[in-house]
Every structure is written in structure tokens, then in C-alpha cells.
Short mmCIF file of C-alpha atoms in Angstrom, two decimals:
data_model
loop_
_atom_site.label_atom_id
_atom_site.label_comp_id
_atom_site.label_asym_id
_atom_site.label_seq_id
_atom_site.Cartn_x
_atom_site.Cartn_y
_atom_site.Cartn_z
CA MET A 22 -100.91 -168.85 -21.32
CA ASN A 23 -97.48 -167.40 -20.73
CA LYS A 24 -95.86 -164.60 -22.72
CA THR A 25 -93.78 -166.87 -24.95
CA GLU A 26 -96.73 -169.08 -25.86
CA LEU A 27 -98.89 -166.04 -26.54
CA MET A 28 -96.32 -164.38 -28.79
CA ASP A 29 -95.61 -167.63 -30.64
CA ARG A 30 -99.31 -168.19 -31.31
CA ILE A 31 -99.88 -164.59 -32.44
CA ILE A 32 -96.89 -164.76 -34.78
CA GLU A 33 -98.11 -168.10 -36.14
CA LEU A 34 -101.56 -166.63 -36.83
CA ASP A 35 -100.01 -163.55 -38.43
CA GLY A 36 -98.05 -165.75 -40.82
CA LYS A 37 -101.15 -167.72 -41.77
CA ILE A 38 -103.22 -164.58 -42.27
CA LEU A 39 -100.59 -163.02 -44.51
CA SER A 40 -100.31 -166.19 -46.62
CA LEU A 41 -104.04 -166.62 -47.28
CA LEU A 42 -106.30 -165.00 -49.84
CA ASP A 43 -109.65 -166.49 -48.76
CA PRO A 44 -111.53 -163.76 -46.86
CA LEU A 45 -113.58 -166.28 -44.86
CA GLU A 46 -110.54 -168.18 -43.60
CA ILE A 47 -108.73 -164.92 -42.84
CA SER A 48 -111.76 -163.70 -40.92
CA ARG A 49 -111.75 -166.81 -38.74
CA LEU A 50 -108.05 -166.40 -37.99
CA ILE A 51 -108.43 -162.69 -37.24
CA LEU A 52 -111.16 -163.47 -34.70
CA GLU A 53 -108.85 -166.00 -33.05
CA ARG A 54 -106.02 -163.44 -33.10
CA GLU A 55 -108.29 -160.84 -31.53
CA GLU A 56 -109.01 -163.19 -28.62
CA LEU A 57 -105.27 -163.65 -28.10
CA LEU A 58 -104.65 -159.91 -28.22
CA LYS A 59 -107.12 -159.50 -25.35
CA LEU A 60 -104.66 -161.49 -23.21
CA ILE A 61 -101.81 -159.01 -23.72
CA PRO A 62 -102.55 -156.96 -20.57
CA GLU A 63 -102.16 -160.13 -18.50
CA VAL A 64 -98.60 -160.71 -19.72
CA LYS A 65 -96.03 -157.98 -19.65
CA LEU A 66 -94.78 -157.48 -23.19
CA GLY A 67 -91.47 -155.90 -23.89
CA LEU A 68 -91.09 -152.98 -26.26
CA ASP A 69 -89.74 -155.23 -29.04
CA GLU A 70 -92.68 -157.62 -28.73
CA ALA A 71 -95.21 -154.81 -28.78
CA TYR A 72 -93.48 -153.29 -31.82
CA GLU A 73 -93.56 -156.67 -33.59
CA ILE A 74 -97.32 -156.95 -33.01
CA LEU A 75 -97.80 -153.41 -34.29
CA GLU A 76 -95.75 -154.13 -37.42
CA ASN A 77 -97.75 -157.29 -38.09
CA ASN A 78 -100.99 -155.33 -37.61
CA ASN A 79 -99.84 -152.94 -40.33
CA LYS A 80 -98.86 -155.81 -42.65
CA ILE A 81 -102.23 -157.48 -42.10
CA MET A 82 -104.10 -154.24 -42.83
CA ILE A 83 -102.17 -153.79 -46.09
CA HIS A 84 -102.82 -157.43 -47.02
CA LEU A 85 -106.56 -157.05 -46.34
CA ARG A 86 -106.67 -153.85 -48.38
CA LYS A 87 -105.04 -155.63 -51.34
CA ILE A 88 -107.60 -158.43 -51.08
CA GLU A 89 -110.42 -155.87 -50.94
CA LEU A 90 -109.11 -154.10 -54.05
CA ASP A 91 -108.77 -157.41 -55.88
CA LEU A 92 -112.34 -158.38 -54.98
CA LYS A 93 -113.60 -155.00 -56.20
CA ARG A 94 -111.69 -155.47 -59.46
CA ARG A 95 -113.15 -158.95 -59.90
CA LEU A 96 -116.64 -157.61 -59.22
CA GLY A 97 -116.09 -155.00 -61.93
CA ASP A 98 -114.92 -157.74 -64.31
CA LEU A 99 -117.98 -159.81 -63.43
CA LYS A 100 -120.29 -156.87 -64.11
CA GLY A 101 -118.51 -156.29 -67.43
CA TYR A 102 -118.87 -159.93 -68.47
CA SER A 103 -122.50 -159.92 -67.40
CA SER A 104 -123.13 -156.90 -69.60
CA ILE A 105 -121.35 -158.53 -72.55
CA TYR A 106 -123.37 -161.73 -72.16
CA SER A 107 -126.58 -159.76 -71.78
CA ASN A 108 -125.86 -157.78 -74.94
CA TYR A 109 -124.97 -160.99 -76.78
CA TYR A 110 -128.23 -162.63 -75.66
CA ILE A 111 -130.28 -159.62 -76.74
CA SER A 112 -128.55 -159.36 -80.12
CA SER A 113 -128.87 -163.11 -80.79
CA TYR A 114 -132.57 -162.94 -79.84
CA LYS A 115 -133.09 -160.02 -82.25
CA LEU A 116 -131.21 -161.90 -84.97
CA LYS A 117 -133.44 -164.91 -84.40
CA GLU A 118 -136.55 -162.71 -84.60
CA ASN A 119 -135.29 -161.14 -87.83
CA LEU A 120 -134.56 -164.50 -89.38
CA VAL A 121 -137.96 -165.87 -88.40
CA SER A 122 -139.77 -162.79 -89.70
CA GLU A 123 -137.92 -163.03 -93.05
CA GLU A 124 -139.05 -166.63 -93.48
CA ILE A 125 -142.71 -165.65 -93.16
#
């Protein structure tokens, strides 16, 4: 793979990674990108190309951090909803017990 093809493919992957929110799909693309980055020593990158890869690395890291924070927030929401449903189930069960015991 020559330098132009390598840079084009890395930039294409970077764009896809930054546009996705699915961690599994992003993970697959990052692994593919990592394999391409291993080829960099074989081609002689210019300073601008190296800087562009570095900038995209930073953008990807920020994007992944935002996804991580969103997933943590959603997990907190899920735990909150689970607690609400659990409390509702317990209170409805107690209400049912009280109603049954009053009928006896």
C-alpha cells in the first residue's frame, strides 16, 4: 500500500469512527485502523500527514470519552428505573397483601 492509499484509508476510517455511536462497530473500525497505523513506518509520512493523524487520534479519543460518559449516564438511568420498578412491585405486593388480609 502506498502512502496516498494508506492516508486515504486512515482518513476514511477516522470519519466513520467519528460518525458512529455503536461501541462494537467503532471497536471493529479501530482495530482495522490500528493495523493500518502499523504500516506507517514503511511509508515516509510528511509532517502535515503525521499531524493530521495525531489530530484525528485526539478527536477519536474525545469521541470515545463522550460515548463512555453517555453509557455511564444510561447505566445510572437504568439502575434508577430498576429501583423505581422494584419499589413499585414491592408496594403493589404489600397493597395486595393488605387487601387480601382485610377481606378475611
